[in-house]
Amino acid sequence: MAGRKIALRCRECGAESEPEFRYVCSECFGPLDVAYHDLPRLERSTFEGREQTYWRYFELLPVLEKSHIVSIGAGMTPLVKAERLGRELGLTNLYVKNDSVNPSFSFKDRPAGVAVSKSVELGLSSVGCASTGNLASATAAHAARAGLPCHVFVPGDVEAPKIAQALSYGANYIAIDGTYDDANRVAARVGDQYGIGIVNINMRSYYVEGSKTLAYEAAEQLGWRVPDRLVVPVGSGAMLNAICKGFEELRDASLVGDLSAMRVDAAQPRGCAPVVDAFRSGSDAVKPVERPETVAKSLAIGDPGDGRYVLQRLKQYGGAAADATDAEILEAIKLLARTEGIFTEPAGGVAVAALARAAGAGDMDRDELTVCYITGNGLKAIEPLMGVLQAPRPMRADAGTIGAAVARGGAGR
Ligand SMILES: *Cc1c(COP(=O)(O)O)cnc(C)c1O
Ligand SMILES: [Zn+2]
């Protein structure tokens, strides 16, 4: 590893600077991305036999010393060939990246783990985040592992399981009476004032690097093939952007072939779809949604930080943006669960609903190699589901009557 260097590079003007505790370009205030220099030569075989976490891609992550890694074992989640879901949608080559089974039960373990590790490397004494729910738990879990205090800033209306989870990890939980955007503003101020590593704000350059591993793993699990289509749920847009960066880095390292056939689709809930709206109107600026209203609370970001860059990615990769209503989202959750045995929260339902929409509209070839990203676990948001499921009625424990009901095709119905 000797010689590997990282720098921060401005996404707007390209100026490079030292990898410090900063996140905007001093020249133009653009966002900073991590750039890697003097990488060792990487072969496909480099990764064989390595640990089954996303730290297997250590060289491509922005932590310089392995001793600074804070890992709770996230990553290398299953890439499932979705035969039965594919059949329902008329697709023969569909895969689901099941990130609902990460240790804190969402993909946020990837960016949070990298940002907390980098906070350790930079010598910060506390961490935190602004969160729509999942990031609070992912950050708090990694902070617990590192023994660092953690301050999470969360809008007041997130799902109860997410609150219980973050509190259990010992986070200082700050419930904000307002939207995610309000929580984000407060976290930014407090973080800068007190030198707290706010993983998705002042540590954002490092944070987004973690989500690249969603690209690395999918490629490796496909035998280093590039999918024809990715379907990605979008909140802030950081993940979609990072997945694209990940594939580009694999290409630049000659680990995969060219990306000319890869399409990237974005999915948002109708109640908070600023990127979809901008895409449809042909605008390259995103108009914030003041009051997001959706069951997909983890995607309820009215003013997405990377929204503009998602639009650029859609253009670059010839992708589309699709939205899904609450009813479609809940149906999609049930569809994925009953066809593949994968239970996702509404954000995953949004991705499946968008995929179903694209397949149904004939926008896809039957045999496109498609990866649909399922980013969070269903147990985190059961309440809206109970509205569309039939709650079981307790029955007297009598095998005769229950047996008769089972024989008729159901019990408790
Ligand atoms: C945060 C989140 C997203 C969206 O990620 P962004 O980087 O904000 O676009 C998607 N799914 C789940 C489950 C999330 O928690
Ligand atoms: Zn700049």
XYZ file of C-alpha atoms and ligand atoms in Angstrom:
429
model
C 0.000 0.000 0.000
C 2.984 2.245 0.255
C 2.492 5.311 -1.846
C -1.290 5.337 -2.086
C -2.443 8.928 -1.666
C -5.806 10.570 -1.511
C -6.813 14.134 -2.256
C -10.037 16.105 -2.265
C -11.061 17.235 -5.726
C -13.710 19.823 -6.451
C -16.582 18.387 -8.465
C -17.104 21.785 -10.116
C -13.687 23.309 -10.828
C -11.413 20.280 -10.401
C -9.062 21.978 -7.929
C -7.348 19.466 -5.626
C -6.525 19.929 -1.975
C -5.245 17.971 1.008
C -7.642 15.414 2.514
C -8.619 17.352 5.596
C -11.695 17.974 7.667
C -13.399 20.114 5.007
C -16.022 19.550 2.388
C -16.358 22.568 0.138
C -13.898 23.919 -2.385
C -12.038 26.981 -1.161
C -11.996 28.295 -4.753
C -15.627 27.942 -5.798
C -17.536 26.334 -2.887
C -18.265 23.239 -4.972
C -18.524 19.832 -3.269
C -15.307 17.872 -2.816
C -14.868 14.270 -3.936
C -12.062 11.921 -2.978
C -9.478 11.271 -5.691
C -6.920 8.455 -5.456
C -3.344 8.724 -6.615
C -0.607 6.147 -6.985
C -2.970 3.236 -6.475
C -1.285 -0.145 -6.441
C -2.129 -2.304 -9.432
C -5.523 -3.951 -8.780
C -6.481 -7.251 -10.395
C -9.700 -9.162 -10.068
C -7.720 -11.730 -8.102
C -6.599 -9.035 -5.653
C -9.969 -9.309 -3.947
C -10.313 -13.081 -3.911
C -10.353 -14.617 -0.474
C -10.626 -11.304 1.305
C -12.996 -10.538 4.192
C -16.717 -10.599 3.458
C -17.264 -6.904 4.195
C -16.939 -3.846 1.993
C -13.500 -3.253 3.479
C -12.297 -5.871 0.992
C -11.994 -2.839 -1.340
C -9.711 -1.044 1.108
C -7.430 0.415 -1.574
C -10.404 2.206 -3.119
C -11.666 3.656 0.153
C -10.388 6.897 1.707
C -8.909 5.482 4.918
C -5.128 5.319 4.836
C -4.360 3.134 7.878
C -6.134 -0.178 8.377
C -5.971 0.321 12.137
C -8.446 3.199 11.765
C -11.171 1.024 10.276
C -14.348 0.884 12.338
C -16.275 -2.132 11.075
C -19.440 -3.796 12.288
C -19.228 -6.318 9.462
C -21.316 -4.504 6.860
C -21.249 -5.206 3.147
C -21.000 -8.229 0.863
C -24.754 -8.532 1.130
C -26.473 -11.041 -1.158
C -26.967 -10.315 -4.849
C -30.008 -12.442 -5.477
C -31.073 -13.679 -8.900
C -34.725 -12.720 -8.725
C -36.357 -15.407 -10.870
C -39.840 -15.192 -9.478
C -40.005 -11.401 -9.291
C -38.551 -11.304 -12.789
C -41.276 -13.618 -14.048
C -43.963 -11.333 -12.594
C -42.402 -8.343 -14.335
C -41.492 -10.074 -17.599
C -37.736 -9.883 -16.987
C -35.364 -12.815 -17.333
C -32.134 -11.396 -16.005
C -33.069 -9.532 -12.866
C -30.970 -9.293 -9.706
C -31.766 -7.742 -6.364
C -28.932 -6.349 -4.240
C -30.312 -7.094 -0.803
C -28.780 -4.433 1.415
C -31.602 -4.773 3.923
C -29.470 -7.336 5.771
C -26.587 -5.108 6.764
C -25.847 -5.056 10.516
C -27.955 -1.936 11.157
C -30.395 -3.065 8.450
C -29.818 -0.501 5.740
C -27.169 0.382 3.158
C -26.255 3.384 5.336
C -23.731 1.155 7.137
C -21.535 1.678 4.075
C -21.222 5.487 4.017
C -21.490 5.803 7.815
C -18.784 3.207 8.430
C -16.360 4.897 6.065
C -17.050 8.366 7.471
C -16.718 7.239 11.100
C -13.459 5.457 10.245
C -12.155 8.595 8.572
C -13.233 10.637 11.603
C -11.065 8.351 13.723
C -8.206 8.805 11.278
C -8.572 12.596 11.410
C -8.592 12.468 15.215
C -12.107 13.867 15.697
C -13.533 13.281 19.148
C -17.209 12.951 18.247
C -19.400 12.151 15.269
C -22.988 12.650 14.207
C -25.342 12.999 11.276
C -28.528 14.531 9.948
C -30.789 11.621 9.186
C -34.119 10.579 7.731
C -33.875 7.630 10.157
C -31.520 4.961 8.900
C -28.349 6.983 8.957
C -28.899 7.757 12.639
C -28.668 4.063 13.476
C -25.808 3.353 11.094
C -23.750 6.238 12.483
C -24.642 5.459 16.086
C -23.737 1.782 15.655
C -20.311 2.609 14.222
C -19.744 5.289 16.869
C -20.579 2.730 19.553
C -18.049 0.352 18.032
C -15.443 3.125 17.996
C -16.325 4.353 21.487
C -17.107 7.850 20.213
C -19.970 10.111 21.307
C -22.595 10.428 18.559
C -25.144 13.210 17.981
C -27.954 12.423 15.573
C -30.291 15.133 14.224
C -33.556 13.644 13.025
C -36.960 15.060 12.061
C -39.646 14.291 14.623
C -41.820 12.041 12.493
C -39.547 9.056 11.737
C -40.669 5.500 12.393
C -40.542 4.275 16.005
C -38.243 1.284 15.305
C -35.601 3.617 13.893
C -35.745 5.786 17.019
C -35.499 2.773 19.343
C -32.566 1.435 17.369
C -30.549 4.663 17.384
C -31.242 5.224 21.090
C -30.146 1.694 21.904
C -26.756 2.284 20.326
C -26.382 5.133 22.830
C -26.745 8.081 20.479
C -27.554 11.567 21.688
C -30.827 11.722 19.770
C -31.934 15.226 18.814
C -35.487 15.157 17.465
C -36.102 18.274 15.402
C -39.557 19.738 15.201
C -39.453 20.147 11.417
C -38.381 18.452 8.187
C -35.163 16.664 7.310
C -33.935 19.874 5.711
C -34.414 21.678 9.033
C -32.479 18.920 10.837
C -29.734 19.173 8.229
C -29.366 22.924 8.707
C -29.058 22.588 12.472
C -26.587 19.700 12.223
C -24.394 21.652 9.807
C -24.171 24.632 12.158
C -23.617 22.635 15.325
C -21.137 20.307 13.628
C -18.960 23.108 12.309
C -19.149 25.022 15.572
C -18.070 22.116 17.779
C -15.845 20.134 15.418
C -18.214 17.170 15.299
C -17.691 14.871 12.324
C -21.174 15.067 10.820
C -20.851 12.105 8.505
C -23.150 13.301 5.734
C -22.330 17.006 5.955
C -18.787 18.018 6.888
C -17.525 14.438 6.310
C -19.617 14.027 3.154
C -16.651 13.608 0.784
C -15.609 10.498 2.703
C -19.160 9.383 3.443
C -20.155 9.001 -0.205
C -17.137 6.784 -0.828
C -18.738 4.051 1.253
C -21.712 3.818 -1.082
C -19.431 3.127 -4.051
C -19.066 -0.362 -2.674
C -22.638 -1.011 -3.854
C -21.147 -0.857 -7.334
C -18.016 -2.856 -6.526
C -19.930 -5.689 -4.911
C -22.556 -5.953 -7.629
C -19.824 -6.098 -10.276
C -17.758 -8.660 -8.402
C -20.805 -10.787 -7.551
C -21.743 -10.782 -11.252
C -18.285 -12.110 -12.119
C -17.004 -8.614 -12.903
C -19.735 -7.858 -15.412
C -21.325 -4.444 -15.841
C -25.135 -4.506 -15.539
C -27.236 -3.123 -18.388
C -29.462 -1.289 -15.950
C -29.395 -0.139 -12.354
C -32.497 0.944 -10.454
C -31.609 3.142 -7.493
C -33.834 4.867 -4.920
C -32.972 8.532 -4.446
C -33.189 10.711 -1.338
C -30.262 13.139 -1.274
C -28.921 11.462 -4.420
C -25.546 10.716 -2.822
C -25.916 6.957 -3.251
C -26.852 7.041 -6.935
C -23.985 9.355 -7.665
C -21.567 7.202 -5.675
C -22.665 4.008 -7.436
C -21.854 5.649 -10.773
C -18.457 6.780 -9.437
C -17.845 3.218 -8.265
C -18.440 1.702 -11.685
C -16.268 4.363 -13.287
C -13.405 3.563 -10.927
C -13.698 -0.145 -11.720
C -13.531 0.701 -15.399
C -10.558 3.004 -14.913
C -8.772 0.199 -13.041
C -9.634 -2.193 -15.925
C -11.527 -4.434 -13.497
C -14.616 -4.203 -15.722
C -15.127 -3.310 -19.355
C -16.635 -0.117 -20.693
C -19.852 1.367 -19.364
C -21.388 2.402 -22.669
C -24.343 -0.001 -22.293
C -25.083 0.780 -18.648
C -28.261 2.704 -17.843
C -29.007 4.189 -14.445
C -32.597 4.855 -13.369
C -33.618 6.939 -10.343
C -36.684 6.195 -8.219
C -38.485 8.551 -5.831
C -41.784 8.538 -3.929
C -44.494 10.781 -5.420
C -44.807 12.657 -2.134
C -41.188 13.785 -2.390
C -39.944 13.606 -5.963
C -38.001 16.794 -6.679
C -35.498 14.977 -8.906
C -38.211 13.196 -10.908
C -40.054 16.484 -11.374
C -36.915 18.230 -12.617
C -36.161 15.315 -14.952
C -39.666 15.433 -16.421
C -39.596 19.157 -16.987
C -36.187 18.916 -18.623
C -34.700 21.246 -16.025
C -31.176 20.747 -14.734
C -31.939 22.442 -11.431
C -33.951 20.777 -8.676
C -36.799 22.732 -7.103
C -37.088 21.793 -3.405
C -40.246 20.185 -2.035
C -41.296 22.179 1.020
C -43.357 19.531 2.817
C -42.510 15.968 1.832
C -45.401 13.622 2.425
C -44.729 9.952 1.797
C -44.586 6.555 3.469
C -40.993 6.362 2.231
C -39.664 8.503 5.055
C -36.045 7.571 4.407
C -36.380 9.281 1.015
C -38.171 12.364 2.363
C -35.479 14.890 1.505
C -37.149 17.942 0.013
C -33.904 19.668 -0.981
C -31.571 16.888 -2.141
C -27.917 17.860 -1.845
C -26.871 15.807 -4.847
C -30.075 16.191 -6.856
C -28.410 18.249 -9.562
C -25.715 15.615 -9.959
C -28.296 12.837 -10.191
C -29.817 14.688 -13.170
C -26.363 14.824 -14.746
C -25.911 11.091 -14.167
C -29.274 10.299 -15.747
C -28.231 12.284 -18.793
C -24.778 10.689 -18.874
C -26.157 7.151 -18.652
C -29.376 7.617 -20.600
C -31.435 6.805 -17.534
C -34.934 7.750 -16.527
C -36.536 8.952 -13.317
C -39.729 7.363 -12.064
C -41.949 7.968 -9.081
C -44.304 5.751 -7.114
C -47.390 6.550 -5.073
C -47.744 5.333 -1.500
C -50.144 2.614 -2.658
C -47.699 1.446 -5.341
C -44.855 1.444 -2.823
C -46.741 -0.758 -0.368
C -47.828 -3.120 -3.162
C -44.215 -3.352 -4.320
C -43.046 -4.241 -0.799
C -45.525 -7.103 -0.757
C -44.570 -8.188 -4.277
C -40.864 -8.429 -3.424
C -41.612 -10.225 -0.168
C -43.954 -12.775 -1.698
C -41.823 -13.511 -4.766
C -38.295 -13.435 -3.325
C -38.634 -13.682 0.439
C -37.069 -10.268 0.910
C -38.769 -7.849 3.280
C -37.915 -4.221 2.574
C -38.939 -0.855 3.923
C -40.734 1.651 1.660
C -37.491 2.922 0.062
C -36.979 -0.559 -1.394
C -40.625 -0.571 -2.426
C -39.981 2.626 -4.361
C -37.191 0.924 -6.328
C -39.303 -2.152 -7.095
C -42.288 0.006 -8.075
C -40.110 2.047 -10.445
C -38.697 -1.150 -11.931
C -42.213 -2.534 -12.395
C -43.255 0.689 -14.062
C -40.325 0.584 -16.507
C -40.867 -3.095 -17.297
C -44.619 -2.622 -17.703
C -44.184 0.358 -19.997
C -42.024 -1.697 -22.335
C -39.047 0.552 -21.660
C -36.851 -2.485 -20.974
C -35.634 -5.469 -22.947
C -36.689 -8.749 -21.376
C -33.150 -9.991 -20.925
C -31.436 -6.827 -19.706
C -29.024 -7.589 -16.886
C -30.718 -5.475 -14.240
C -29.715 -4.774 -10.647
C -32.378 -3.314 -8.377
C -30.984 -1.885 -5.139
C -32.974 -2.802 -2.024
C -31.573 -0.448 0.560
C -33.415 -0.958 3.839
C -35.189 -3.553 5.970
C -38.939 -3.954 6.257
C -38.898 -4.242 10.041
C -37.944 -0.577 10.216
C -41.292 0.636 8.903
C -44.124 -1.776 9.520
C -46.862 0.687 10.391
C -47.959 1.784 6.903
C -47.916 -1.856 5.796
C -50.439 -2.915 8.386
C -52.901 -0.679 6.577
C -52.719 -2.880 3.471
C -52.314 -6.262 5.158
C -55.060 -8.233 6.772
C -54.379 -8.256 10.508
C -54.922 -11.785 11.841
C -57.812 -12.326 14.237
C -56.895 -14.606 17.164
C -58.829 -17.882 16.934
C -59.698 -20.376 19.606
C -56.949 -23.025 19.720
C -59.098 -25.726 18.228
C -57.460 -27.943 15.615
C -60.822 -28.971 14.181
C -62.132 -25.579 13.128
C -58.656 -24.236 12.288
C -57.889 -27.345 10.259
C -61.090 -26.895 8.308
C -60.178 -23.260 7.609
C -56.653 -24.254 6.493
C -58.151 -26.855 4.157
C -60.335 -24.151 2.601
C -57.162 -22.246 1.756
C -56.619 -20.069 4.798
C -57.135 -19.527 8.453
C -57.979 -16.330 10.226
C -59.456 -14.856 7.054
C -30.882 7.178 2.816
C -31.601 6.109 2.114
C -31.749 6.115 0.718
C -31.330 7.261 -0.141
O -29.952 7.517 -0.168
P -29.402 8.929 -0.635
O -27.955 8.797 -0.639
O -29.907 9.919 0.382
O -30.000 9.215 -1.972
C -32.344 5.020 0.135
N -32.804 3.977 0.860
C -32.690 3.952 2.199
C -33.227 2.774 2.928
C -32.082 5.001 2.874
O -31.980 4.960 4.198
Zn -14.002 24.335 -6.931
